Tab-separated table of C-alpha atoms in Angstrom:
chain	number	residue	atom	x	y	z
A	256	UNK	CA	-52.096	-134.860	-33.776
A	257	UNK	CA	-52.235	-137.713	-31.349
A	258	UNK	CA	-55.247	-139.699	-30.951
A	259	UNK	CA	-56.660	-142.999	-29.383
A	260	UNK	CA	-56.902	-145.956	-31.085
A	261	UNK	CA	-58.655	-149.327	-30.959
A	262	UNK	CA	-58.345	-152.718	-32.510
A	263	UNK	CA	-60.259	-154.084	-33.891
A	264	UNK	CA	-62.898	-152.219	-35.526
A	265	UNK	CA	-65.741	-154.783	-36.206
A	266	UNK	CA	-65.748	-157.987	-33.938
A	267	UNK	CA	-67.864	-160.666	-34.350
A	268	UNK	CA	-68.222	-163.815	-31.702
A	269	UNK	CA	-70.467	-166.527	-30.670
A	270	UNK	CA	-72.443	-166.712	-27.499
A	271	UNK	CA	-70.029	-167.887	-24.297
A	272	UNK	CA	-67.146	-166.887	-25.868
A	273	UNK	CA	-64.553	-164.530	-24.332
A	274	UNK	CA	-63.718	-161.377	-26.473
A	275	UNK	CA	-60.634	-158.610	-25.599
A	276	UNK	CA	-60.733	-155.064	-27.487
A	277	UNK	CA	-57.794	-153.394	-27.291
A	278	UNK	CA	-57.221	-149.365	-27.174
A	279	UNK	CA	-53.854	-147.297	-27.252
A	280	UNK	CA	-54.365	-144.002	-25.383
A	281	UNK	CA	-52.794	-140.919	-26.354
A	282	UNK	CA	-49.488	-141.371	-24.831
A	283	UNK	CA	-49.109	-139.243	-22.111
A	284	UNK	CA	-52.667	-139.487	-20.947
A	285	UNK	CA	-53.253	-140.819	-17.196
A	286	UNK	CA	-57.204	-141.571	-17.212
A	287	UNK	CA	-58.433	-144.048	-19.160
A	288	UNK	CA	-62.234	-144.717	-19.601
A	289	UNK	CA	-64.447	-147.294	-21.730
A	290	UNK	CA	-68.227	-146.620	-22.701
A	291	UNK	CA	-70.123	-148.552	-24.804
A	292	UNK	CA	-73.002	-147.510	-27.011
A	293	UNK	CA	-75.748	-149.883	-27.695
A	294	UNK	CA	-77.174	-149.422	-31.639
A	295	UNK	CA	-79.353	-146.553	-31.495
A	296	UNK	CA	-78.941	-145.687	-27.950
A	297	UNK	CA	-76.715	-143.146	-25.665
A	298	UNK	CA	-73.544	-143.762	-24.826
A	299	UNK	CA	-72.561	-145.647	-21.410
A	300	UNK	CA	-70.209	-145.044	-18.622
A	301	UNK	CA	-68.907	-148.708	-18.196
A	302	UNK	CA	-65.144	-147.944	-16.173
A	303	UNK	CA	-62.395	-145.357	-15.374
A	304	UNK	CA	-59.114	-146.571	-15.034
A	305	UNK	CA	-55.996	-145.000	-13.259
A	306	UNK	CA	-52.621	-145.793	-11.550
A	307	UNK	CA	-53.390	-148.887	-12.189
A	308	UNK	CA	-56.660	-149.954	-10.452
A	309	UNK	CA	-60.388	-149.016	-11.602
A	310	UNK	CA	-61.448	-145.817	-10.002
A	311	UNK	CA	-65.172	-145.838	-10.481
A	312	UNK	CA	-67.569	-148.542	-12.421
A	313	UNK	CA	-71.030	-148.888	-13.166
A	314	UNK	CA	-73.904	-150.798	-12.813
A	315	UNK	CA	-73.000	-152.426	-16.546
A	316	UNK	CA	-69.828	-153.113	-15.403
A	317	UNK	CA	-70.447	-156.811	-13.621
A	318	UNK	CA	-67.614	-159.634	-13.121
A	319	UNK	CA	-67.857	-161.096	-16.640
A	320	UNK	CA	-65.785	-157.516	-17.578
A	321	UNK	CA	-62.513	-156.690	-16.747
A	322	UNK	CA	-59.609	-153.914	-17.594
A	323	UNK	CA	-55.960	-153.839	-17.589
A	324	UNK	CA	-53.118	-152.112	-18.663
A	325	UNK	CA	-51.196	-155.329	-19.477
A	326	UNK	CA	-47.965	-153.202	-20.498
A	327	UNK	CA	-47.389	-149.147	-21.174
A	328	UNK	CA	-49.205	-148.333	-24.056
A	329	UNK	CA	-52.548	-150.800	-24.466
A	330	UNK	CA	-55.674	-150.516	-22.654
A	331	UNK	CA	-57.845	-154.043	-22.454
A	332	UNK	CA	-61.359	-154.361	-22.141
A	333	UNK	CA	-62.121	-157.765	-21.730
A	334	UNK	CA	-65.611	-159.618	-21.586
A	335	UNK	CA	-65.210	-162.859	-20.047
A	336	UNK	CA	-68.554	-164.825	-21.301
A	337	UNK	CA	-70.151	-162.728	-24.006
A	338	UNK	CA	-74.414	-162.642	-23.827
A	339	UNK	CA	-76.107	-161.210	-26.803
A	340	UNK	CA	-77.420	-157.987	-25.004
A	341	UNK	CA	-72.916	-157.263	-25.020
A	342	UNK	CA	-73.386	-156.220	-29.042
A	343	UNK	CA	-72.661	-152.286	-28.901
A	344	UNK	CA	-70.384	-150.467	-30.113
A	345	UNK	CA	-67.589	-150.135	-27.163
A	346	UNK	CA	-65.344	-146.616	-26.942
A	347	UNK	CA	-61.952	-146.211	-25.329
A	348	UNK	CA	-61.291	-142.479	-23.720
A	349	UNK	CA	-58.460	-140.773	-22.260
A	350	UNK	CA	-57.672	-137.715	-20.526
A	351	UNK	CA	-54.562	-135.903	-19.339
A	352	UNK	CA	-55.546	-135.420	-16.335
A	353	UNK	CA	-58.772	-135.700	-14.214
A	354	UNK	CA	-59.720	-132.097	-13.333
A	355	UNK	CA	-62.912	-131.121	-14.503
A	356	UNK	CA	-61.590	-128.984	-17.662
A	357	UNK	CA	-59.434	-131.936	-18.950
A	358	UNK	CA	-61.391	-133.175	-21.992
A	359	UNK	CA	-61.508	-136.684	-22.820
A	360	UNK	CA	-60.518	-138.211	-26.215
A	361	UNK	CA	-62.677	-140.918	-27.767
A	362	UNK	CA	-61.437	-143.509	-29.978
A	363	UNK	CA	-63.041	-144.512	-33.511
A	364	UNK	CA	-64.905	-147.568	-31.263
A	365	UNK	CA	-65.014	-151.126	-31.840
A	366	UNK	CA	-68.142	-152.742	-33.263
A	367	UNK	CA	-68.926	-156.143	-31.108
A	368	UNK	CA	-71.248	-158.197	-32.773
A	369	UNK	CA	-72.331	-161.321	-30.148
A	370	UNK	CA	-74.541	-164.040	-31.860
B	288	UNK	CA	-77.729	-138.359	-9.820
B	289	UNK	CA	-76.713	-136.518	-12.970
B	290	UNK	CA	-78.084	-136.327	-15.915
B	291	UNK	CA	-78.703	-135.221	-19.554
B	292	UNK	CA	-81.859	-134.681	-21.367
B	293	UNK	CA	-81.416	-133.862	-25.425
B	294	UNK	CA	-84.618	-132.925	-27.288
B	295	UNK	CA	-86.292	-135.947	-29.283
B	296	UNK	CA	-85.072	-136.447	-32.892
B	297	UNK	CA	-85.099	-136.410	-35.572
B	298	UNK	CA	-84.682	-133.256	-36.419
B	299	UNK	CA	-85.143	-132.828	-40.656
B	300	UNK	CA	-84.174	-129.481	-41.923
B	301	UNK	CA	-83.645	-127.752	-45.283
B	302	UNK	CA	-80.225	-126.878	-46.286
B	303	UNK	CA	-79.349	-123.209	-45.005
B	304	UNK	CA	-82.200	-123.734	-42.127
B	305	UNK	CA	-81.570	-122.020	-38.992
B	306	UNK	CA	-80.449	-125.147	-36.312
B	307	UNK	CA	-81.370	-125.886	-32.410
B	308	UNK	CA	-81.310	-128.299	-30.705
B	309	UNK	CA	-82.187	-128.305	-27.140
B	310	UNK	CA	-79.804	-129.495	-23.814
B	311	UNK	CA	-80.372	-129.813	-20.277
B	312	UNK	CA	-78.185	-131.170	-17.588
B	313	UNK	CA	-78.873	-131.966	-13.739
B	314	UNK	CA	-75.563	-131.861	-11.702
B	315	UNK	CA	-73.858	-131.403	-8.673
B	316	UNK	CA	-71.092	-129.325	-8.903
B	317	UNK	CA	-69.843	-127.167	-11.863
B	318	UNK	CA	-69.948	-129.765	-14.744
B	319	UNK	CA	-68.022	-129.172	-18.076
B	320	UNK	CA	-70.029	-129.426	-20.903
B	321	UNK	CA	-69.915	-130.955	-24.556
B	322	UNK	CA	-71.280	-131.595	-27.754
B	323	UNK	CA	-70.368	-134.506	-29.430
B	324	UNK	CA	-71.517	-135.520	-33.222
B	325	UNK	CA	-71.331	-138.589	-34.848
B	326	UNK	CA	-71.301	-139.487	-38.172
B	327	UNK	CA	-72.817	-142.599	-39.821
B	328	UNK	CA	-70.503	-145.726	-38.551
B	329	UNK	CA	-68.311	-143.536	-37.490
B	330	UNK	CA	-67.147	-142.375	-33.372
B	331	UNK	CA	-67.390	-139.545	-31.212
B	332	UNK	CA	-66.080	-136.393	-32.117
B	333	UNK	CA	-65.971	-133.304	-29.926
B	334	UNK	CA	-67.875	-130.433	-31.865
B	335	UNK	CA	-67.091	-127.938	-28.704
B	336	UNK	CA	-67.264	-127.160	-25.009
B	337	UNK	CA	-67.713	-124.786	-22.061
B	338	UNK	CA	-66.079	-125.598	-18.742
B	339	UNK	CA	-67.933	-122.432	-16.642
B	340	UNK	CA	-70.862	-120.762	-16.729
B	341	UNK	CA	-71.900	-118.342	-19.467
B	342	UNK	CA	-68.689	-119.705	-21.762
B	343	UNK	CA	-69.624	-119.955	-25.387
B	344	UNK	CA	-68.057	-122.999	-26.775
B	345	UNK	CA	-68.055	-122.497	-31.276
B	346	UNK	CA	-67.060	-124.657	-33.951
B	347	UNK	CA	-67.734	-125.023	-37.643
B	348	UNK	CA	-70.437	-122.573	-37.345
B	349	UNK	CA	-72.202	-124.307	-33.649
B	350	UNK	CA	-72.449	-122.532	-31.023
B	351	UNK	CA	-73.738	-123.350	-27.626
B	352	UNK	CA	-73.777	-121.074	-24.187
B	353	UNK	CA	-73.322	-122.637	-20.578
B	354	UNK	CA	-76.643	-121.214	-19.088
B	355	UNK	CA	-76.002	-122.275	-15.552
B	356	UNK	CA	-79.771	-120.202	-14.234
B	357	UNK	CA	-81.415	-122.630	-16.984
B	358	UNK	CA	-79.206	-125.565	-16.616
B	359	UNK	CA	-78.712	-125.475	-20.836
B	360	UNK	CA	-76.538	-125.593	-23.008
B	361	UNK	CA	-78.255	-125.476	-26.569
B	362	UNK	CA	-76.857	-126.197	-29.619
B	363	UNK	CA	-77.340	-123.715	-32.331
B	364	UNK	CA	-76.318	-123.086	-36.025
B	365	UNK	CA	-77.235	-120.240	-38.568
B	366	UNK	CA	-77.399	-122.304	-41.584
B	367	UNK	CA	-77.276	-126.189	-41.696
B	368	UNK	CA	-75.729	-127.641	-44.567
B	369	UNK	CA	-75.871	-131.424	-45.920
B	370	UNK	CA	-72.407	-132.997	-44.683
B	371	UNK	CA	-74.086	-131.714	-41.169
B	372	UNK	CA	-76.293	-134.750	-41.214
B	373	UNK	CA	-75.298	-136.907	-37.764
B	374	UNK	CA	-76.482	-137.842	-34.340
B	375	UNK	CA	-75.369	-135.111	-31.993
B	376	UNK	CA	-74.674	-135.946	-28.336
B	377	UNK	CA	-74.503	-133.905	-25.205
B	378	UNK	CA	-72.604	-134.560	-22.581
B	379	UNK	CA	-71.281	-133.365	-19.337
B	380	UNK	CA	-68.308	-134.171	-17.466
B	381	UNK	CA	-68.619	-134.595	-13.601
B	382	UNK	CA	-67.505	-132.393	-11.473
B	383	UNK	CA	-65.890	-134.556	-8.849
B	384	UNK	CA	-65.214	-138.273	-8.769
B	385	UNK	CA	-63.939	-139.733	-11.697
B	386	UNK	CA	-65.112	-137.202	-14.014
B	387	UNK	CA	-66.694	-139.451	-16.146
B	388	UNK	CA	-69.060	-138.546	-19.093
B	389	UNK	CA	-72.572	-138.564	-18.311
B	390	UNK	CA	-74.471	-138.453	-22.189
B	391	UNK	CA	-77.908	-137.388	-23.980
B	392	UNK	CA	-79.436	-139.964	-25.534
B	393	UNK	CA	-78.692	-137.906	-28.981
B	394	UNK	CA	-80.247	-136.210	-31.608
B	395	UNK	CA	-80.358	-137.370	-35.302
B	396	UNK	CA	-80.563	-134.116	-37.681
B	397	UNK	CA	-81.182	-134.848	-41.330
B	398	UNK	CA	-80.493	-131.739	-43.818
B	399	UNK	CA	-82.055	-131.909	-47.380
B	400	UNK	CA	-80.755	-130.219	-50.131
C-alpha cells in the first residue's frame, strides 16, 4: 500500500541554524500539506501546496519557513533560522485530489528538537 | 472560523469498558469528518470517517455518526481493550479552500487490564 514518507525521523539542531525535513508523497497525489504538532498539543495547519505554488498558509507559517517541490517526488519544509518554540513534531500530508471527500495521508512525522 | 472541540482527557477505563468520547465541530459548509489516533511516538493514523451527514464511519470496533442537527461526531466503542491506549484526534476537513485539516486538541484514553 503506498504511503508518505519523511526523513528524518528525529532531528536535533542548535538555535539559528537552518533545518530542511524532507517528505515523499504518495506518488500520484497532487496536494501536499505540512502540520506540525507541538508536544502535547493539537495538530497545526502550517501550508498546502499545489501546482507548484502554496495555496493557503497560516498564521505559523512566517518568512523564516518555506516549501518546495525541488524535483518530482520530495516535498521540503524548510525553516530558515530555527527558535526554540520550532521543536514539534512536523507531519507531511497528501491527497489525491482536493474535493472535500479526498482524504489526506499523514506521514510517520519528523521529531525537531531546537536547543 | 472553524473549529473542533474534543472532550478533556484523559479518559482511564477498564478493559472491556464501554468507550465515548465526545466531538464537536463549527463549520461552514459540509465538512468531512475524521478520527485520527495516535500511538505513543508514533503519527497519525486515520481510525475512520464520514463525508455527509448521518454517515457512520466504523473501524476496529469505533464507530462515530455525522450528526449534522448537533454538529457531532462522537466516538464510540463497545469494549475497550489495552493496545487501544492512544491520543485520539478529531478532525474535519474544510469544505472549500484548501481543504485543510482543522484538529481537536485530542484525547488521551488509558485502558487497564
Amino acid at each position: 500500500e503506498p504511503e508518505v514518507t519523511q526523513t528524518p525521523s528525529h532531528q536535533v539542531t542548535q538555535m539559528g541554524q537552518e533545518v530542511i525535513l524532507r517528505c515523499v508523497p504518495i506518488s500520484n497525489h497532487l496536494y501536499f500539506y505540512w502540520y506540525r504538532q507541538i508536544l502535547g498539543q493539537k495538530v497545526e495547519f502550517l501550508v498546502s501546496f499545489y501546482n507548484n505554488e502554496i495555496s493557503e498558509k497560516s498564521e505559523i507559517f512566517d518568512d523564516q519557513f518555506s516549501v518546495e517541490r525541488p524535483d518530482g517526488s520530495n516535498f521540503t519544509l524548510k525553516i530558515r533560522s530555527t527558535k526554540l518554540e520550532d521543536s514539534a513534531m512536523y507531519f507531511c500530508a497528501s491527497s489525491l485530489g482536493q474535493v472535500r471527500i479526498n482524504e489526506q495521508f499523514f506521514g510517520p512525522g519528523t521529531r525537531l528538537t531546537v536547543l | 472560523g472553524n473549529s473542533v472541540t474534543q472532550m478533556e482527557g484523559p479518559v482511564t477505563l477498564s478493559e472491556e469498558a464501554f468507550l465515548t468520547i465526545n466531538c464537536t465541530y463549527t463549520a461552514t459548509g459540509y465538512p468531512s469528518l475524521f478520527w485520527y489516533v495516535q500511538y505513543p511516538g508514533e503519527g497519525l493514523q486515520l481510525l475512520l470517517k464520514a463525508t455527509k451527514a448521518d454517515d457512520k464511519g466504523s473501524n476496529k470496533g469505533f464507530e462515530a455518526t455525522y450528526r449534522k442537527e448537533t454538529t457531532s461526531f462522537h466516538l464510540e466503542k463497545g469494549s475497550v481493550q489495552v493496545s487501544d491506549s492512544a491520543v485520539y484526534f478529531c478532525a474535519l476537513s474544510e469544505a472549500s479552500g484548501t481543504y485543510k485539516y482543522i484538529f481537536g486538541t485530542g484525547t488521551r484514553l488509558k485502558v487497564l487490564a
